[in-house]
mmCIF file of C-alpha atoms in Angstrom:
data_model
loop_
_atom_site.group_PDB
_atom_site.id
_atom_site.type_symbol
_atom_site.label_atom_id
_atom_site.label_comp_id
_atom_site.label_asym_id
_atom_site.label_seq_id
_atom_site.Cartn_x
_atom_site.Cartn_y
_atom_site.Cartn_z
ATOM 1 C CA MET N 635 -147.036 34.357 -30.216
ATOM 2 C CA ASP N 636 -149.199 32.607 -32.794
ATOM 3 C CA VAL N 637 -149.153 28.942 -33.648
ATOM 4 C CA GLY N 638 -147.662 29.416 -37.125
ATOM 5 C CA LEU N 639 -144.498 30.984 -35.846
ATOM 6 C CA ILE N 640 -143.997 28.201 -33.353
ATOM 7 C CA LEU N 641 -144.363 25.560 -36.029
ATOM 8 C CA LEU N 642 -141.870 27.371 -38.233
ATOM 9 C CA LEU N 643 -139.326 27.412 -35.483
ATOM 10 C CA LEU N 644 -139.841 23.702 -34.843
ATOM 11 C CA VAL N 645 -139.358 22.933 -38.518
ATOM 12 C CA LEU N 646 -136.148 24.923 -38.666
ATOM 13 C CA LEU N 647 -134.831 23.194 -35.554
ATOM 14 C CA PHE N 648 -135.642 19.781 -36.990
ATOM 15 C CA ALA N 649 -133.896 20.665 -40.221
ATOM 16 C CA VAL N 650 -130.778 21.670 -38.362
ATOM 17 C CA VAL N 651 -130.767 18.420 -36.379
ATOM 18 C CA VAL N 652 -131.280 16.395 -39.538
ATOM 19 C CA VAL N 653 -128.425 18.118 -41.307
ATOM 20 C CA VAL N 654 -126.119 17.598 -38.345
ATOM 21 C CA ARG N 655 -127.026 13.931 -38.072
ATOM 22 C CA ALA N 656 -126.816 13.331 -41.801
ATOM 23 C CA VAL N 657 -123.407 14.880 -42.536
ATOM 24 C CA ARG N 658 -120.245 13.086 -41.143
ATOM 25 C CA ILE N 659 -116.652 14.220 -41.650
ATOM 26 C CA VAL N 660 -113.960 11.559 -40.982
ATOM 27 C CA PRO N 661 -110.343 12.732 -40.237
ATOM 28 C CA GLN N 662 -107.226 11.285 -41.861
ATOM 29 C CA GLN N 663 -105.911 7.927 -40.481
ATOM 30 C CA THR N 664 -109.292 7.311 -38.871
ATOM 31 C CA SER N 665 -112.117 4.906 -39.660
ATOM 32 C CA GLN N 666 -115.715 4.932 -38.410
ATOM 33 C CA ILE N 667 -118.027 1.965 -38.159
ATOM 34 C CA VAL N 668 -121.644 2.771 -39.184
ATOM 35 C CA GLU N 669 -124.583 0.622 -38.102
ATOM 36 C CA ARG N 670 -128.059 0.918 -39.606
ATOM 37 C CA LEU N 671 -130.794 -0.073 -37.257
ATOM 38 C CA GLY N 672 -128.202 -1.934 -35.116
ATOM 39 C CA LYS N 673 -126.600 -3.847 -37.960
ATOM 40 C CA TYR N 674 -123.192 -3.218 -39.482
ATOM 41 C CA SER N 675 -123.680 -1.051 -42.503
ATOM 42 C CA ARG N 676 -120.310 0.225 -43.706
ATOM 43 C CA THR N 677 -116.924 1.642 -42.700
ATOM 44 C CA LEU N 678 -116.374 5.304 -43.301
ATOM 45 C CA ASP N 679 -112.981 6.273 -44.695
ATOM 46 C CA PRO N 680 -111.427 9.729 -44.244
ATOM 47 C CA GLY N 681 -113.587 12.429 -45.883
ATOM 48 C CA ILE N 682 -117.220 13.691 -45.830
ATOM 49 C CA HIS N 683 -120.104 11.260 -45.725
ATOM 50 C CA LEU N 684 -123.937 11.464 -45.541
ATOM 51 C CA LEU N 685 -125.899 9.329 -43.139
ATOM 52 C CA VAL N 686 -129.594 8.649 -42.842
ATOM 53 C CA PRO N 687 -130.696 10.560 -39.797
ATOM 54 C CA PHE N 688 -132.150 8.480 -36.998
ATOM 55 C CA VAL N 689 -131.404 5.308 -39.028
ATOM 56 C CA ASP N 690 -127.592 5.211 -39.363
ATOM 57 C CA LYS N 691 -125.416 5.424 -36.276
ATOM 58 C CA VAL N 692 -121.627 5.554 -35.817
ATOM 59 C CA ARG N 693 -120.619 2.559 -33.676
ATOM 60 C CA ALA N 694 -116.868 3.208 -33.159
ATOM 61 C CA ASN N 695 -114.141 5.611 -34.139
ATOM 62 C CA ILE N 696 -110.914 3.650 -34.820
ATOM 63 C CA ASP N 697 -107.420 5.235 -34.980
ATOM 64 C CA LEU N 698 -105.379 3.603 -37.732
ATOM 65 C CA ARG N 699 -102.022 5.015 -36.652
ATOM 66 C CA GLU N 700 -99.323 2.854 -34.970
ATOM 67 C CA GLN N 701 -99.895 2.726 -31.250
ATOM 68 C CA VAL N 702 -97.458 2.127 -28.392
ATOM 69 C CA VAL N 703 -98.554 0.418 -25.233
ATOM 70 C CA SER N 704 -96.368 -0.423 -22.199
ATOM 71 C CA PHE N 705 -97.357 -3.190 -19.846
ATOM 72 C CA PRO N 706 -96.419 -3.416 -16.161
ATOM 73 C CA PRO N 707 -93.545 -5.781 -15.130
ATOM 74 C CA GLN N 708 -94.510 -9.410 -15.282
ATOM 75 C CA PRO N 709 -92.892 -12.112 -13.083
ATOM 76 C CA VAL N 710 -91.523 -14.894 -15.270
ATOM 77 C CA ILE N 711 -89.769 -18.114 -14.214
ATOM 78 C CA THR N 712 -86.690 -19.207 -16.151
ATOM 79 C CA SER N 713 -85.615 -22.782 -16.827
ATOM 80 C CA ASP N 714 -83.196 -22.662 -13.858
ATOM 81 C CA ASN N 715 -86.099 -21.732 -11.511
ATOM 82 C CA LEU N 716 -85.245 -18.066 -11.094
ATOM 83 C CA VAL N 717 -87.985 -15.455 -11.047
ATOM 84 C CA VAL N 718 -87.299 -12.389 -13.159
ATOM 85 C CA ASN N 719 -89.467 -9.333 -13.746
ATOM 86 C CA ILE N 720 -89.761 -8.287 -17.377
ATOM 87 C CA ASP N 721 -91.149 -5.025 -18.735
ATOM 88 C CA THR N 722 -92.439 -5.150 -22.315
ATOM 89 C CA VAL N 723 -93.430 -2.537 -24.885
ATOM 90 C CA ILE N 724 -95.735 -3.391 -27.813
ATOM 91 C CA TYR N 725 -95.946 -1.448 -31.074
ATOM 92 C CA TYR N 726 -99.168 -2.280 -32.987
ATOM 93 C CA ALA N 727 -101.497 -0.806 -35.602
ATOM 94 C CA VAL N 728 -105.152 -1.532 -36.587
ATOM 95 C CA THR N 729 -105.384 -2.760 -40.139
ATOM 96 C CA ASP N 730 -109.094 -3.662 -40.190
ATOM 97 C CA ALA N 731 -111.450 -1.506 -38.127
ATOM 98 C CA LYS N 732 -114.414 -3.874 -38.538
ATOM 99 C CA ASP N 733 -112.477 -6.890 -37.135
ATOM 100 C CA ALA N 734 -111.024 -4.795 -34.337
ATOM 101 C CA VAL N 735 -114.578 -3.850 -33.308
ATOM 102 C CA TYR N 736 -116.494 -7.035 -33.880
ATOM 103 C CA GLU N 737 -113.842 -9.799 -33.377
ATOM 104 C CA ILE N 738 -112.714 -8.847 -29.866
ATOM 105 C CA ALA N 739 -114.281 -6.730 -27.201
ATOM 106 C CA ASN N 740 -111.040 -5.055 -25.977
ATOM 107 C CA PHE N 741 -108.054 -5.703 -28.207
ATOM 108 C CA ILE N 742 -105.658 -3.793 -25.874
ATOM 109 C CA GLN N 743 -106.362 -6.144 -22.994
ATOM 110 C CA GLY N 744 -106.202 -9.106 -25.348
ATOM 111 C CA ILE N 745 -102.751 -8.052 -26.575
ATOM 112 C CA GLU N 746 -101.523 -7.637 -22.988
ATOM 113 C CA GLN N 747 -102.634 -11.075 -21.875
ATOM 114 C CA LEU N 748 -101.331 -12.684 -25.035
ATOM 115 C CA THR N 749 -97.966 -10.976 -24.495
ATOM 116 C CA VAL N 750 -97.700 -12.256 -20.916
ATOM 117 C CA THR N 751 -98.489 -15.867 -21.830
ATOM 118 C CA THR N 752 -96.170 -15.855 -24.828
ATOM 119 C CA LEU N 753 -93.383 -14.278 -22.787
ATOM 120 C CA ARG N 754 -93.651 -16.949 -20.121
ATOM 121 C CA ASN N 755 -93.486 -19.685 -22.731
ATOM 122 C CA VAL N 756 -90.401 -18.195 -24.351
ATOM 123 C CA ILE N 757 -88.530 -17.363 -21.122
ATOM 124 C CA GLY N 758 -89.428 -20.712 -19.562
ATOM 125 C CA SER N 759 -87.234 -22.466 -22.136
ATOM 126 C CA MET N 760 -84.175 -20.349 -21.302
ATOM 127 C CA ASP N 761 -81.941 -19.993 -18.298
ATOM 128 C CA LEU N 762 -81.051 -16.666 -16.731
ATOM 129 C CA GLU N 763 -77.862 -16.148 -18.704
ATOM 130 C CA GLN N 764 -79.603 -16.816 -22.012
ATOM 131 C CA THR N 765 -82.457 -14.516 -20.994
ATOM 132 C CA LEU N 766 -80.039 -11.692 -20.275
ATOM 133 C CA THR N 767 -78.037 -12.153 -23.466
ATOM 134 C CA SER N 768 -80.779 -13.134 -25.969
ATOM 135 C CA ARG N 769 -83.051 -10.115 -26.113
ATOM 136 C CA ASP N 770 -83.198 -10.041 -29.889
ATOM 137 C CA GLN N 771 -84.215 -13.685 -29.985
ATOM 138 C CA ILE N 772 -86.954 -13.097 -27.389
ATOM 139 C CA ASN N 773 -88.239 -10.061 -29.280
ATOM 140 C CA GLY N 774 -88.425 -12.010 -32.525
ATOM 141 C CA GLN N 775 -90.302 -14.920 -30.966
ATOM 142 C CA LEU N 776 -92.793 -12.627 -29.213
ATOM 143 C CA ARG N 777 -93.457 -10.645 -32.357
ATOM 144 C CA GLY N 778 -94.057 -13.784 -34.409
ATOM 145 C CA VAL N 779 -96.539 -15.276 -31.917
ATOM 146 C CA LEU N 780 -98.411 -11.994 -31.289
ATOM 147 C CA ASP N 781 -98.638 -11.053 -34.958
ATOM 148 C CA GLU N 782 -100.107 -14.425 -35.824
ATOM 149 C CA ALA N 783 -102.610 -14.339 -32.944
ATOM 150 C CA THR N 784 -103.750 -10.723 -33.455
ATOM 151 C CA GLY N 785 -104.016 -10.983 -37.227
ATOM 152 C CA ARG N 786 -107.607 -12.207 -37.049
ATOM 153 C CA TRP N 787 -108.404 -9.221 -34.823
ATOM 154 C CA GLY N 788 -107.429 -6.804 -37.564
ATOM 155 C CA ILE N 789 -104.289 -5.795 -35.661
ATOM 156 C CA ARG N 790 -100.661 -5.935 -36.811
ATOM 157 C CA VAL N 791 -97.910 -6.125 -34.160
ATOM 158 C CA ALA N 792 -94.949 -4.178 -35.529
ATOM 159 C CA ARG N 793 -92.383 -5.116 -32.868
ATOM 160 C CA VAL N 794 -91.954 -6.104 -29.244
ATOM 161 C CA GLU N 795 -89.262 -4.664 -26.993
ATOM 162 C CA LEU N 796 -88.074 -5.754 -23.547
ATOM 163 C CA LYS N 797 -87.450 -2.647 -21.484
ATOM 164 C CA ALA N 798 -85.897 -4.360 -18.483
ATOM 165 C CA ILE N 799 -85.081 -7.808 -17.147
ATOM 166 C CA ASP N 800 -84.691 -7.645 -13.390
ATOM 167 C CA PRO N 801 -83.371 -10.784 -11.658
ATOM 168 C CA PRO N 802 -83.704 -11.216 -7.862
ATOM 169 C CA HIS N 803 -81.484 -9.069 -5.636
ATOM 170 C CA SER N 804 -79.415 -12.059 -4.519
ATOM 171 C CA VAL N 805 -78.757 -12.943 -8.116
ATOM 172 C CA GLN N 806 -77.910 -9.337 -8.884
ATOM 173 C CA ASP N 807 -75.328 -9.311 -6.085
ATOM 174 C CA SER N 808 -73.793 -12.534 -7.374
ATOM 175 C CA MET N 809 -73.733 -11.193 -10.898
ATOM 176 C CA GLU N 810 -72.108 -8.002 -9.722
ATOM 177 C CA LYS N 811 -69.402 -9.963 -7.907
ATOM 178 C CA GLN N 812 -68.887 -12.120 -10.969
ATOM 179 C CA MET N 813 -68.620 -9.090 -13.196
ATOM 180 C CA ARG N 814 -66.190 -7.465 -10.772
ATOM 181 C CA ALA N 815 -64.055 -10.622 -10.707
ATOM 182 C CA GLU N 816 -64.134 -10.784 -14.491
ATOM 183 C CA ARG N 817 -63.041 -7.177 -14.762
ATOM 184 C CA ASP N 818 -60.253 -7.794 -12.244
ATOM 185 C CA ARG N 819 -59.127 -10.822 -14.219
ATOM 186 C CA ARG N 820 -59.053 -8.869 -17.449
ATOM 187 C CA ALA N 821 -57.213 -6.033 -15.745
ATOM 188 C CA THR N 822 -54.645 -8.490 -14.364
ATOM 189 C CA ILE N 823 -54.179 -10.054 -17.786
ATOM 190 C CA LEU N 824 -53.759 -6.683 -19.443
ATOM 191 C CA THR N 825 -51.314 -5.588 -16.746
ATOM 192 C CA ALA N 826 -49.290 -8.795 -17.127
ATOM 193 C CA GLU N 827 -49.230 -8.388 -20.893
ATOM 194 C CA GLY N 828 -48.075 -4.804 -20.459
ATOM 195 C CA VAL N 829 -45.306 -5.857 -18.063
ATOM 196 C CA LYS N 830 -44.294 -8.623 -20.454
ATOM 197 C CA ALA N 831 -44.160 -6.259 -23.400
ATOM 198 C CA ALA N 832 -42.193 -3.733 -21.332
ATOM 199 C CA ALA N 833 -39.731 -6.430 -20.201
ATOM 200 C CA ILE N 834 -39.285 -7.617 -23.782
ATOM 201 C CA LEU N 835 -38.664 -4.088 -24.995
ATOM 202 C CA THR N 836 -36.248 -3.445 -22.124
ATOM 203 C CA ALA N 837 -34.367 -6.678 -22.860
ATOM 204 C CA GLU N 838 -34.212 -5.841 -26.555
ATOM 205 C CA GLY N 839 -32.901 -2.383 -25.726
ATOM 206 C CA GLU N 840 -30.274 -3.815 -23.350
ATOM 207 C CA LYS N 841 -29.292 -6.351 -25.985
ATOM 208 C CA GLN N 842 -28.843 -3.682 -28.627
ATOM 209 C CA SER N 843 -26.968 -1.515 -26.117
ATOM 210 C CA GLN N 844 -24.577 -4.347 -25.222
ATOM 211 C CA ILE N 845 -24.049 -5.146 -28.897
ATOM 212 C CA LEU N 846 -23.255 -1.526 -29.655
ATOM 213 C CA ARG N 847 -20.939 -1.271 -26.641
ATOM 214 C CA ALA N 848 -19.147 -4.466 -27.678
ATOM 215 C CA GLU N 849 -18.791 -3.217 -31.240
ATOM 216 C CA GLY N 850 -17.502 0.118 -29.962
ATOM 217 C CA SER N 851 -15.016 -1.594 -27.630
ATOM 218 C CA ALA N 852 -13.819 -3.886 -30.414
ATOM 219 C CA GLN N 853 -13.423 -0.961 -32.789
ATOM 220 C CA SER N 854 -11.579 0.991 -30.097
ATOM 221 C CA ARG N 855 -9.181 -1.900 -29.479
ATOM 222 C CA ILE N 856 -8.636 -2.319 -33.203
ATOM 223 C CA LEU N 857 -7.867 1.361 -33.631
ATOM 224 C CA GLU N 858 -5.612 1.338 -30.548
ATOM 225 C CA ALA N 859 -3.747 -1.708 -31.849
ATOM 226 C CA GLN N 860 -3.391 -0.066 -35.258
ATOM 227 C CA GLY N 861 -2.072 3.083 -33.560
ATOM 228 C CA GLN N 862 0.431 1.084 -31.526
ATOM 229 C CA ALA N 863 1.478 -0.812 -34.637
ATOM 230 C CA ARG N 864 2.063 2.462 -36.505
ATOM 231 C CA ALA N 865 3.998 3.850 -33.514
ATOM 232 C CA ILE N 866 6.182 0.741 -33.318
ATOM 233 C CA GLN N 867 6.716 0.857 -37.063
ATOM 234 C CA GLN N 868 7.708 4.516 -36.912
ATOM 235 C CA VAL N 869 10.118 3.859 -34.020
ATOM 236 C CA PHE N 870 11.524 0.872 -35.876
ATOM 237 C CA ASP N 871 11.990 2.937 -39.043
ATOM 238 C CA ALA N 872 13.564 5.794 -37.054
ATOM 239 C CA ILE N 873 16.046 3.434 -35.390
ATOM 240 C CA HIS N 874 17.015 1.902 -38.718
ATOM 241 C CA ARG N 875 17.378 5.315 -40.323
ATOM 242 C CA GLY N 876 19.832 6.161 -37.487
ATOM 243 C CA LYS N 877 21.899 3.046 -38.413
ATOM 244 C CA PRO N 878 22.569 1.846 -34.837
ATOM 245 C CA ASP N 879 25.097 -0.930 -34.225
ATOM 246 C CA GLN N 880 25.886 -3.349 -31.439
ATOM 247 C CA LYS N 881 28.140 -0.814 -29.746
ATOM 248 C CA LEU N 882 25.295 1.613 -29.133
ATOM 249 C CA LEU N 883 22.973 -1.159 -27.953
ATOM 250 C CA ALA N 884 25.640 -2.488 -25.586
ATOM 251 C CA TYR N 885 26.182 0.987 -24.180
ATOM 252 C CA GLN N 886 22.446 1.445 -23.599
ATOM 253 C CA TYR N 887 22.235 -2.002 -22.012
ATOM 254 C CA LEU N 888 25.061 -1.129 -19.636
ATOM 255 C CA GLN N 889 23.253 2.067 -18.584
ATOM 256 C CA VAL N 890 19.945 0.326 -17.887
ATOM 257 C CA LEU N 891 21.339 -2.730 -16.109
ATOM 258 C CA PRO N 892 22.052 -1.046 -12.712
ATOM 259 C CA GLN N 893 18.523 0.279 -12.594
ATOM 260 C CA LEU N 894 17.210 -3.279 -12.308
ATOM 261 C CA ALA N 895 18.472 -3.497 -8.724
ATOM 262 C CA ARG N 896 16.892 -0.275 -7.551
ATOM 263 C CA GLY N 897 13.864 -0.541 -5.308
ATOM 264 C CA ASP N 898 13.157 -1.674 -1.782
ATOM 265 C CA ALA N 899 11.501 -4.890 -2.970
ATOM 266 C CA ASN N 900 14.652 -6.195 -4.685
ATOM 267 C CA LYS N 901 16.323 -8.568 -2.216
ATOM 268 C CA MET N 902 18.364 -10.533 -4.761
ATOM 269 C CA TRP N 903 19.939 -9.518 -8.073
ATOM 270 C CA ILE N 904 21.277 -12.165 -10.442
ATOM 271 C CA VAL N 905 23.783 -10.848 -12.940
ATOM 272 C CA PRO N 906 22.960 -12.438 -16.329
ATOM 273 C CA GLY N 907 25.568 -13.956 -18.585
ATOM 274 C CA GLU N 908 24.775 -11.451 -21.307
ATOM 275 C CA PHE N 909 26.359 -8.769 -19.117
ATOM 276 C CA THR N 910 29.843 -9.826 -20.337
ATOM 277 C CA GLU N 911 28.730 -9.652 -23.951
ATOM 278 C CA ALA N 912 27.324 -6.174 -23.302
ATOM 279 C CA LEU N 913 30.668 -5.068 -21.829
ATOM 280 C CA LYS N 914 32.442 -6.502 -24.865
ATOM 281 C CA GLY N 915 30.288 -4.437 -27.187
ATOM 282 C CA PHE N 916 30.830 -1.396 -24.991
ATOM 283 C CA GLY N 917 34.583 -1.891 -25.096
ATOM 284 C CA SER N 918 34.632 -2.250 -28.860
ATOM 285 C CA ALA N 919 32.900 1.134 -29.099
ATOM 286 C CA PHE N 920 36.289 2.737 -28.352
ATOM 287 C CA GLY N 921 38.129 0.964 -31.155
ATOM 288 C CA ASN N 922 39.692 -1.923 -29.145
ATOM 289 C CA THR N 923 39.394 -4.908 -31.478
ATOM 290 C CA GLY N 924 42.464 -6.909 -30.488
ATOM 291 C CA GLY N 925 42.096 -10.133 -28.601
ATOM 292 C CA SER N 926 44.469 -9.031 -25.833
ATOM 293 C CA ALA N 927 43.127 -5.521 -25.489
ATOM 294 C CA PRO N 928 41.096 -4.696 -22.449
ATOM 295 C CA PHE N 929 38.071 -3.881 -24.679
ATOM 296 C CA GLN N 930 36.935 -6.706 -26.909
ATOM 297 C CA PHE N 931 33.626 -7.140 -28.808
ATOM 298 C CA GLY N 932 33.412 -10.795 -29.705
ATOM 299 C CA ASP N 933 34.493 -11.688 -33.226
ATOM 300 C CA ASP N 934 33.662 -8.302 -34.720
ATOM 301 C CA ASP N 935 35.856 -7.874 -37.815
ATOM 302 C CA SER N 936 34.561 -4.385 -38.599
ATOM 303 C CA GLU N 937 36.840 -1.408 -38.840
ATOM 304 C CA PRO N 938 37.246 0.876 -35.804
ATOM 305 C CA TRP N 939 34.821 3.733 -35.655
ATOM 306 C CA THR N 940 36.047 7.160 -36.643
ATOM 307 C CA PRO N 941 34.332 10.546 -36.679
ATOM 308 C CA ASP N 942 34.077 10.266 -40.461
ATOM 309 C CA ASP N 943 31.726 7.271 -40.095
ATOM 310 C CA THR N 944 28.785 9.459 -39.156
ATOM 311 C CA PRO N 945 25.714 8.463 -41.231
ATOM 312 C CA ASP N 946 24.640 10.870 -43.920
ATOM 313 C CA ASP N 947 21.077 10.939 -42.689
ATOM 314 C CA LEU N 948 21.986 11.583 -39.048
ATOM 315 C CA ASP N 949 20.005 14.799 -39.154
ATOM 316 C CA ASP N 950 16.890 12.737 -39.833
ATOM 317 C CA SER N 951 17.708 10.252 -37.092
ATOM 318 C CA PRO N 952 15.413 10.231 -34.064
ATOM 319 C CA PHE N 953 18.551 10.330 -31.881
ATOM 320 C CA GLY N 954 19.343 13.881 -33.009
ATOM 321 C CA ASN N 955 22.750 15.342 -33.752
ATOM 322 C CA THR N 956 25.659 14.295 -31.515
ATOM 323 C CA SER N 957 28.673 16.576 -31.195
ATOM 324 C CA LEU N 958 31.942 14.664 -31.531
ATOM 325 C CA LYS N 959 34.618 15.129 -28.881
ATOM 326 C CA ASP N 960 38.274 14.376 -28.715
ATOM 327 C CA PRO N 961 38.773 10.573 -28.586
ATOM 328 C CA SER N 962 40.862 10.759 -25.439
ATOM 329 C CA VAL N 963 38.250 12.863 -23.655
ATOM 330 C CA ALA N 964 35.426 10.580 -24.809
ATOM 331 C CA LEU N 965 37.455 7.543 -23.711
ATOM 332 C CA ALA N 966 37.995 9.027 -20.259
ATOM 333 C CA GLU N 967 34.315 9.850 -19.840
ATOM 334 C CA ALA N 968 33.301 6.374 -21.002
ATOM 335 C CA ARG N 969 35.764 4.755 -18.561
ATOM 336 C CA ASP N 970 34.409 6.812 -15.674
ATOM 337 C CA GLU N 971 30.815 5.930 -16.519
ATOM 338 C CA ALA N 972 31.673 2.249 -17.015
ATOM 339 C CA ALA N 973 33.522 2.149 -13.697
ATOM 340 C CA LYS N 974 30.565 3.730 -11.950
ATOM 341 C CA SER N 975 28.127 1.236 -13.533
ATOM 342 C CA VAL N 976 30.351 -1.734 -12.639
ATOM 343 C CA ALA N 977 30.681 -0.482 -9.064
ATOM 344 C CA GLU N 978 26.916 -0.247 -8.747
ATOM 345 C CA ALA N 979 26.503 -3.737 -10.242
ATOM 346 C CA GLU N 980 29.141 -5.199 -7.879
ATOM 347 C CA GLY N 981 27.538 -3.546 -4.866
ATOM 348 C CA VAL N 982 24.155 -5.009 -5.730
ATOM 349 C CA ALA N 983 25.579 -8.428 -6.577
ATOM 350 C CA THR N 984 27.324 -8.692 -3.170
ATOM 351 C CA ARG N 985 24.189 -7.617 -1.272
ATOM 352 C CA PRO N 986 22.967 -10.513 0.914
ATOM 353 C CA GLY N 987 19.558 -11.906 -0.068
ATOM 354 C CA LYS N 988 17.013 -13.853 1.843
ATOM 355 C CA GLY N 989 18.324 -16.712 3.987
ATOM 356 C CA GLY N 990 21.799 -15.112 4.337
ATOM 357 C CA ARG N 991 22.884 -15.993 0.751
ATOM 358 C CA ALA N 992 24.957 -13.520 -1.212
ATOM 359 C CA GLY N 993 23.262 -11.599 -3.980
ATOM 360 C CA GLY N 994 25.427 -13.207 -6.634
ATOM 361 C CA SER N 995 25.387 -16.724 -5.155
ATOM 362 C CA GLY N 996 24.238 -19.342 -7.595
ATOM 363 C CA ALA N 997 24.342 -16.963 -10.573
ATOM 364 C CA ARG N 998 26.426 -17.195 -13.613
ATOM 365 C CA PRO N 999 29.793 -15.316 -13.172
ATOM 366 C CA ALA N 1000 29.390 -12.014 -14.830
ATOM 367 C CA LEU N 1001 32.555 -10.032 -14.101
ATOM 368 C CA SER N 1002 36.191 -10.970 -14.125
ATOM 369 C CA ALA N 1003 39.423 -9.033 -14.147
ATOM 370 C CA GLN N 1004 41.906 -11.824 -14.940
ATOM 371 C CA PRO N 1005 44.874 -10.921 -17.123
ATOM 372 C CA ASP N 1006 44.973 -11.986 -20.690
ATOM 373 C CA GLN N 1007 46.284 -15.477 -21.321
ATOM 374 C CA PRO N 1008 48.577 -15.943 -24.260
ATOM 375 C CA GLY N 1009 47.275 -18.084 -27.077
ATOM 376 C CA VAL N 1010 43.627 -17.796 -26.000
ATOM 377 C CA ASP N 1011 41.117 -15.744 -27.932
ATOM 378 C CA PRO N 1012 39.151 -13.739 -25.348
ATOM 379 C CA SER N 1013 36.186 -13.507 -27.672
ATOM 380 C CA THR N 1014 35.710 -17.290 -27.542
ATOM 381 C CA GLN N 1015 36.142 -17.564 -23.765
ATOM 382 C CA PRO N 1016 33.431 -15.510 -22.017
ATOM 383 C CA GLY N 1017 34.530 -14.501 -18.577
ATOM 384 C CA LEU N 1018 38.279 -14.755 -19.313
ATOM 385 C CA ALA N 1019 38.713 -11.506 -21.204
ATOM 386 C CA SER N 1020 37.788 -8.344 -19.383
ATOM 387 C CA PRO N 1021 35.796 -5.867 -21.493
ATOM 388 C CA ILE N 1022 36.128 -3.315 -18.659
ATOM 389 C CA PRO N 1023 38.586 -0.458 -19.061
ATOM 390 C CA PRO N 1024 41.729 -0.798 -16.902
ATOM 391 C CA MET N 1025 41.147 0.016 -13.303
ATOM 392 C CA PRO N 1026 43.682 1.837 -11.068
ATOM 393 C CA GLN N 1027 46.725 -0.373 -10.414
ATOM 394 C CA THR N 1028 47.874 -1.528 -7.010
ATOM 395 C CA PRO N 1029 51.397 -0.686 -5.835
ATOM 396 C CA GLU N 1030 52.576 -4.099 -6.949
ATOM 397 C CA GLY N 1031 51.359 -3.357 -10.529
ATOM 398 C CA ALA N 1032 48.686 -6.018 -10.564
ATOM 399 C CA PRO N 1033 45.201 -5.010 -11.866
ATOM 400 C CA GLN N 1034 42.553 -4.490 -9.257
ATOM 401 C CA GLN N 1035 40.455 -7.628 -8.796
ATOM 402 C CA ALA N 1036 36.666 -7.746 -8.685
ATOM 403 C CA PRO N 1037 35.046 -8.552 -5.372
ATOM 404 C CA GLU N 1038 35.144 -12.155 -4.315
ATOM 405 C CA GLY N 1039 31.431 -12.610 -4.851
ATOM 406 C CA GLU N 1040 31.792 -11.737 -8.557
ATOM 407 C CA GLN N 1041 34.791 -13.993 -9.390
ATOM 408 C CA ARG N 1042 34.401 -17.080 -11.466
ATOM 409 C CA SER N 1043 33.706 -20.186 -9.481
#
């Protein structure tokens, strides 16, 4: 190989090296520091640049994008002398590549140490509770201090975050117990409020229920009373449409009176004074209006009843239609029934009561069979005139007397 060829190859190799050393391409979001003969020359921005071979040299390649760096947990003492471990995360970006290269040797380490010292100053002025509940305040204070300190380094701190704040295990146990007690307290309060609300609702419901029941009962009583009033009014109207008189009432009274003594619990029966008046009315029902007749009804001046005196509206009467009989037959039946009723009344009146006293003892005389006295109006002398039909005569012709217990005292 001759010398000329070797020299040509050396020249070509040198040219290639010169071209490679002279041309520099800078990527986006990147800056390069160029030194000429060891002195800062310029900062290369993104793009293509030409350098002087063997004179210009690239000192550093700086990334201008925002960087994230996480530091290991740092022990920090709070104002209440508790040691807590805090993990921090720093978000920063290089704004001036020249300052980042020439103002500090290692800006990452500088940021870490500055973060630790600033964090201790901030946490040292707070107690544990404030440290746990004031993360935003701590982040703001750290960012302000770090941004001001790293500004002259050509670095901008975007934000600072606290990843974790770990108190001692003893404090964690106490906090857990406190939190558990607080949750139990809140649960108890909520349960009590629920029970209270339920009791109030139950009481309100019971109140409304009682009010409705009372209103229903009152309405029921009102309706029942109105029904009874209508029934009484209808009965009253029916009785008046039937045109009853004292004779009918006396007859009904005489029928009901013996029933008063029926029953095992009746030990004493007092014959009332109205019994004589009832017998008077019963006697007048058969047309006996004279003062000396055996049937007398007080001072009744009305005409004797005849079959023609039947009311026109008897068909509408609640008592129904009554078939008229022969007066003598009706008189005989009435005398038999009256005698039977008087016998029952006399038997009850003479029944001994408690303490050996007679049933009629101490009562007003109710029955008497004394003969009429001339010149005396039987209607004005109760007990003297007998409203009872004549009883069977004794052989001597005298009327049969009432038992001794029923005679007038």
